[in-house]
Amino acid sequence: MGRISFRSSDDALVSLKAAVSSGRPVQVHLDVSYLPTWCRALNEHPADCDRMVAGFSHALIVTGYDPSSIYLNDAPWPDGWGHPTSRDDPRFKDIKVPVAEFMVAWDQAKYIGPWGTEKYGPYGPYWMVFIEQTSGAQLRKKSVEEILAIQKDLSRNVVADIDQNAGGDLSGTSWDGIAKTRALFGDYLAAHGHGEAAAVYHSLAGDWDRGESMTTEEARAMIRGVIRAKEIEARSKF
């Protein structure tokens, strides 16, 4: 399974759409007290939707999107709580909610403890989980050109992020996770005729992987130097 957590709403939304577009339903963690459209689509007692309080944690499946909306699937609620209890009830499927409303609910799921505290929980912000691509999941799959364009969009701020964060605390850096994303994208590029770009991404994977065994100052120097230069080079080759 792939698990992704972002602190940027724009990057999170682009990644969510990329995963959904590849034919994979994506599970997201939301605070549905910020999702009144979802509540009113399901609840047989609309007044209940006005009484929800912050911290209403719930997982939903994203099944699609359009320029202004996100489509969600829910599941039967065994105790009802004003919601349908049959899995065959069509109200659970493709619930259309505004993108702006969805993004607030997705962001607010980051809070744990007393509601409204600035403490990030284990599921956010912008938490999602999905099944990795398999040979049988080809419906609505993007073309190579579209995938490369999505990657360009995702990585558009990588140098700015390095410049902003390399001087900070690196203790929480997911060295292995970053290395894997570079290696996987390198494999994709190699399989689709972009050998030069693939070589740079594979080299980057090795650099990021080594960062975990370095001292903070060594890692910081590598990020600002070798990695920064290769990230720029990599994007220029596809």
Tab-separated table of C-alpha atoms in Angstrom:
chain	number	residue	atom	x	y	z
A	1	MET	CA	0.000	0.000	0.000
A	2	GLY	CA	1.059	3.580	-0.567
A	3	ARG	CA	0.650	6.114	2.218
A	4	ILE	CA	1.188	9.799	1.620
A	5	SER	CA	0.953	12.757	3.962
A	6	PHE	CA	1.430	16.357	2.832
A	7	ARG	CA	1.596	19.744	4.491
A	8	SER	CA	0.756	21.599	1.247
A	9	SER	CA	-2.893	21.563	0.185
A	10	ASP	CA	-2.034	22.136	-3.486
A	11	ASP	CA	0.429	19.239	-3.643
A	12	ALA	CA	-1.945	16.993	-1.717
A	13	LEU	CA	-4.809	17.677	-4.123
A	14	VAL	CA	-2.627	17.095	-7.192
A	15	SER	CA	-1.434	13.766	-5.752
A	16	LEU	CA	-4.951	12.726	-4.812
A	17	LYS	CA	-6.201	13.409	-8.337
A	18	ALA	CA	-3.226	11.556	-9.832
A	19	ALA	CA	-3.966	8.443	-7.764
A	20	VAL	CA	-7.689	8.533	-8.550
A	21	SER	CA	-6.998	9.131	-12.252
A	22	SER	CA	-4.893	5.974	-12.387
A	23	GLY	CA	-7.986	3.943	-11.520
A	24	ARG	CA	-7.334	3.490	-7.799
A	25	PRO	CA	-9.882	4.483	-5.157
A	26	VAL	CA	-8.187	6.453	-2.395
A	27	GLN	CA	-9.091	6.432	1.293
A	28	VAL	CA	-8.841	9.796	3.032
A	29	HIS	CA	-9.152	10.812	6.673
A	30	LEU	CA	-11.496	13.793	7.168
A	31	ASP	CA	-13.043	15.833	9.934
A	32	VAL	CA	-16.582	15.575	8.570
A	33	SER	CA	-17.902	18.296	10.854
A	34	TYR	CA	-16.532	20.558	8.091
A	35	LEU	CA	-18.359	18.562	5.400
A	36	PRO	CA	-22.054	19.603	5.617
A	37	THR	CA	-22.735	18.585	2.002
A	38	TRP	CA	-21.766	15.003	2.854
A	39	CYS	CA	-23.910	15.033	5.982
A	40	ARG	CA	-27.015	16.389	4.266
A	41	ALA	CA	-26.668	13.884	1.419
A	42	LEU	CA	-26.935	10.987	3.877
A	43	ASN	CA	-28.646	12.124	7.038
A	44	GLU	CA	-32.384	11.681	7.299
A	45	HIS	CA	-32.440	14.356	10.005
A	46	PRO	CA	-30.726	17.442	8.455
A	47	ALA	CA	-30.771	19.276	11.790
A	48	ASP	CA	-28.181	16.767	13.016
A	49	CYS	CA	-25.742	18.256	10.524
A	50	ASP	CA	-25.915	21.588	12.322
A	51	ARG	CA	-25.002	19.994	15.647
A	52	MET	CA	-21.734	18.338	14.620
A	53	VAL	CA	-18.676	19.560	16.501
A	54	ALA	CA	-15.061	19.745	15.396
A	55	GLY	CA	-13.196	16.479	15.768
A	56	PHE	CA	-15.686	14.221	13.955
A	57	SER	CA	-13.068	11.828	12.560
A	58	HIS	CA	-14.158	9.660	9.637
A	59	ALA	CA	-12.541	7.772	6.728
A	60	LEU	CA	-14.115	8.005	3.265
A	61	ILE	CA	-13.201	6.768	-0.218
A	62	VAL	CA	-12.522	9.232	-3.035
A	63	THR	CA	-13.844	7.756	-6.274
A	64	GLY	CA	-13.579	10.707	-8.647
A	65	TYR	CA	-13.431	14.444	-9.158
A	66	ASP	CA	-14.337	17.249	-11.540
A	67	PRO	CA	-13.068	20.865	-11.640
A	68	SER	CA	-15.273	21.944	-8.724
A	69	SER	CA	-16.136	18.739	-6.845
A	70	ILE	CA	-14.775	15.613	-5.148
A	71	TYR	CA	-16.834	12.369	-5.211
A	72	LEU	CA	-16.924	10.233	-2.077
A	73	ASN	CA	-18.142	6.770	-1.126
A	74	ASP	CA	-19.150	6.015	2.460
A	75	ALA	CA	-20.155	2.757	4.141
A	76	PRO	CA	-23.298	1.647	6.004
A	77	TRP	CA	-23.550	2.873	9.577
A	78	PRO	CA	-24.528	-0.096	11.801
A	79	ASP	CA	-26.152	2.144	14.413
A	80	GLY	CA	-27.864	4.342	11.863
A	81	TRP	CA	-27.443	7.776	13.481
A	82	GLY	CA	-29.871	9.006	10.872
A	83	HIS	CA	-27.872	7.413	8.055
A	84	PRO	CA	-28.782	4.490	5.759
A	85	THR	CA	-27.794	1.076	7.097
A	86	SER	CA	-27.972	-0.973	3.893
A	87	ARG	CA	-24.879	-1.309	1.730
A	88	ASP	CA	-27.175	-1.236	-1.313
A	89	ASP	CA	-28.444	2.264	-0.528
A	90	PRO	CA	-27.341	4.488	-3.457
A	91	ARG	CA	-26.875	7.499	-1.188
A	92	PHE	CA	-23.551	6.064	-0.048
A	93	LYS	CA	-22.066	6.189	-3.548
A	94	ASP	CA	-20.410	9.097	-5.365
A	95	ILE	CA	-21.451	11.781	-2.889
A	96	LYS	CA	-20.577	15.050	-4.611
A	97	VAL	CA	-19.008	17.689	-2.367
A	98	PRO	CA	-17.351	21.032	-3.252
A	99	VAL	CA	-13.567	20.906	-3.533
A	100	ALA	CA	-13.139	23.830	-1.128
A	101	GLU	CA	-15.307	22.131	1.506
A	102	PHE	CA	-13.454	18.847	1.080
A	103	MET	CA	-10.050	20.512	1.459
A	104	VAL	CA	-11.040	22.139	4.758
A	105	ALA	CA	-12.316	18.800	6.118
A	106	TRP	CA	-9.105	17.095	4.916
A	107	ASP	CA	-6.893	19.710	6.512
A	108	GLN	CA	-8.765	19.853	9.821
A	109	ALA	CA	-8.355	16.090	10.317
A	110	LYS	CA	-4.802	16.903	11.418
A	111	TYR	CA	-5.953	17.916	14.901
A	112	ILE	CA	-6.006	15.562	17.880
A	113	GLY	CA	-6.518	16.182	21.568
A	114	PRO	CA	-8.646	19.204	22.549
A	115	TRP	CA	-10.342	20.400	19.370
A	116	GLY	CA	-8.547	23.263	17.691
A	117	THR	CA	-5.129	22.626	19.206
A	118	GLU	CA	-2.133	22.946	16.924
A	119	LYS	CA	-1.081	19.324	17.341
A	120	TYR	CA	-0.757	17.055	14.340
A	121	GLY	CA	-2.307	13.629	14.675
A	122	PRO	CA	-1.201	10.394	13.012
A	123	TYR	CA	-3.639	10.862	10.112
A	124	GLY	CA	-2.946	14.237	8.682
A	125	PRO	CA	-3.076	16.751	7.420
A	126	TYR	CA	-3.928	15.532	3.897
A	127	TRP	CA	-3.622	11.852	4.782
A	128	MET	CA	-4.513	9.271	2.147
A	129	VAL	CA	-3.983	5.572	1.555
A	130	PHE	CA	-4.362	3.608	-1.676
A	131	ILE	CA	-3.450	0.299	-3.292
A	132	GLU	CA	-0.401	0.517	-5.509
A	133	GLN	CA	-0.757	0.114	-9.267
A	134	THR	CA	-1.248	-3.435	-10.553
A	135	SER	CA	-1.622	-4.862	-14.040
A	136	GLY	CA	-5.363	-5.211	-13.513
A	137	ALA	CA	-5.927	-1.574	-12.540
A	138	GLN	CA	-5.746	0.072	-15.937
A	139	LEU	CA	-9.148	1.784	-16.177
A	140	ARG	CA	-8.881	5.543	-16.612
A	141	LYS	CA	-5.104	5.287	-16.521
A	142	LYS	CA	-3.312	8.454	-17.575
A	143	SER	CA	-1.052	8.535	-20.621
A	144	VAL	CA	2.716	8.755	-20.188
A	145	GLU	CA	2.598	12.420	-21.175
A	146	GLU	CA	-0.074	13.144	-18.561
A	147	ILE	CA	1.860	11.296	-15.851
A	148	LEU	CA	5.007	13.279	-16.653
A	149	ALA	CA	3.033	16.520	-16.559
A	150	ILE	CA	1.629	15.575	-13.148
A	151	GLN	CA	5.149	14.835	-11.890
A	152	LYS	CA	6.343	18.204	-13.213
A	153	ASP	CA	3.534	19.858	-11.284
A	154	LEU	CA	4.268	17.887	-8.108
A	155	SER	CA	7.962	18.769	-8.186
A	156	ARG	CA	7.603	22.394	-9.213
A	157	ASN	CA	8.526	23.670	-5.727
A	158	VAL	CA	11.208	21.123	-4.871
A	159	VAL	CA	14.117	23.587	-5.068
A	160	ALA	CA	12.242	26.256	-3.123
A	161	ASP	CA	11.400	23.646	-0.483
A	162	ILE	CA	15.068	22.637	-0.242
A	163	ASP	CA	16.147	26.261	0.125
A	164	GLN	CA	13.542	26.873	2.790
A	165	ASN	CA	13.929	23.703	4.851
A	166	ALA	CA	17.507	22.466	4.501
A	167	GLY	CA	18.637	24.721	7.315
A	168	GLY	CA	16.009	23.430	9.745
A	169	ASP	CA	15.654	20.347	11.895
A	170	LEU	CA	16.246	17.274	9.709
A	171	SER	CA	15.435	14.716	12.409
A	172	GLY	CA	11.977	13.998	11.003
A	173	THR	CA	13.128	13.599	7.397
A	174	SER	CA	11.808	10.444	5.715
A	175	TRP	CA	15.080	9.621	3.955
A	176	ASP	CA	13.983	6.141	2.906
A	177	GLY	CA	10.558	7.333	1.752
A	178	ILE	CA	12.005	10.126	-0.395
A	179	ALA	CA	14.584	7.727	-1.831
A	180	LYS	CA	11.860	5.260	-2.802
A	181	THR	CA	9.809	7.908	-4.622
A	182	ARG	CA	12.875	8.913	-6.660
A	183	ALA	CA	13.719	5.299	-7.440
A	184	LEU	CA	10.159	4.421	-8.468
A	185	PHE	CA	9.868	7.439	-10.739
A	186	GLY	CA	13.264	6.592	-12.180
A	187	ASP	CA	11.978	3.092	-12.978
A	188	TYR	CA	8.906	4.612	-14.657
A	189	LEU	CA	11.042	6.962	-16.759
A	190	ALA	CA	13.372	4.144	-17.791
A	191	ALA	CA	10.432	1.987	-18.849
A	192	HIS	CA	9.073	4.782	-21.048
A	193	GLY	CA	12.170	5.871	-22.943
A	194	HIS	CA	13.558	8.613	-20.698
A	195	GLY	CA	16.863	6.984	-19.832
A	196	GLU	CA	18.814	10.154	-18.991
A	197	ALA	CA	16.184	11.419	-16.576
A	198	ALA	CA	15.861	7.941	-15.079
A	199	ALA	CA	19.604	7.830	-14.367
A	200	VAL	CA	19.461	11.134	-12.487
A	201	TYR	CA	16.452	10.032	-10.416
A	202	HIS	CA	18.130	6.732	-9.570
A	203	SER	CA	21.224	8.650	-8.522
A	204	LEU	CA	19.069	10.933	-6.389
A	205	ALA	CA	17.525	7.886	-4.725
A	206	GLY	CA	20.968	6.818	-3.586
A	207	ASP	CA	21.787	10.296	-2.306
A	208	TRP	CA	18.574	10.571	-0.270
A	209	ASP	CA	19.045	7.049	1.089
A	210	ARG	CA	22.524	7.917	2.384
A	211	GLY	CA	21.235	10.978	4.217
A	212	GLU	CA	19.940	8.943	7.142
A	213	SER	CA	23.420	7.751	8.095
A	214	MET	CA	25.008	11.214	7.935
A	215	THR	CA	25.408	13.813	10.612
A	216	THR	CA	22.994	16.722	10.396
A	217	GLU	CA	25.631	19.038	8.957
A	218	GLU	CA	26.770	16.460	6.397
A	219	ALA	CA	23.176	15.827	5.310
A	220	ARG	CA	22.457	19.541	5.142
A	221	ALA	CA	25.492	20.116	2.928
A	222	MET	CA	24.488	17.263	0.621
A	223	ILE	CA	20.912	18.536	0.291
A	224	ARG	CA	22.021	22.083	-0.482
A	225	GLY	CA	24.697	20.930	-2.898
A	226	VAL	CA	24.501	17.617	-4.743
A	227	ILE	CA	20.786	16.923	-4.218
A	228	ARG	CA	19.635	20.441	-5.081
A	229	ALA	CA	21.632	20.392	-8.330
A	230	LYS	CA	20.388	16.927	-9.319
A	231	GLU	CA	16.747	17.820	-8.577
A	232	ILE	CA	17.046	20.720	-11.025
A	233	GLU	CA	18.800	18.542	-13.602
A	234	ALA	CA	16.268	15.720	-13.256
A	235	ARG	CA	13.280	17.964	-14.028
A	236	SER	CA	15.047	19.331	-17.118
A	237	LYS	CA	15.406	15.917	-18.743
A	238	PHE	CA	11.776	14.896	-19.263
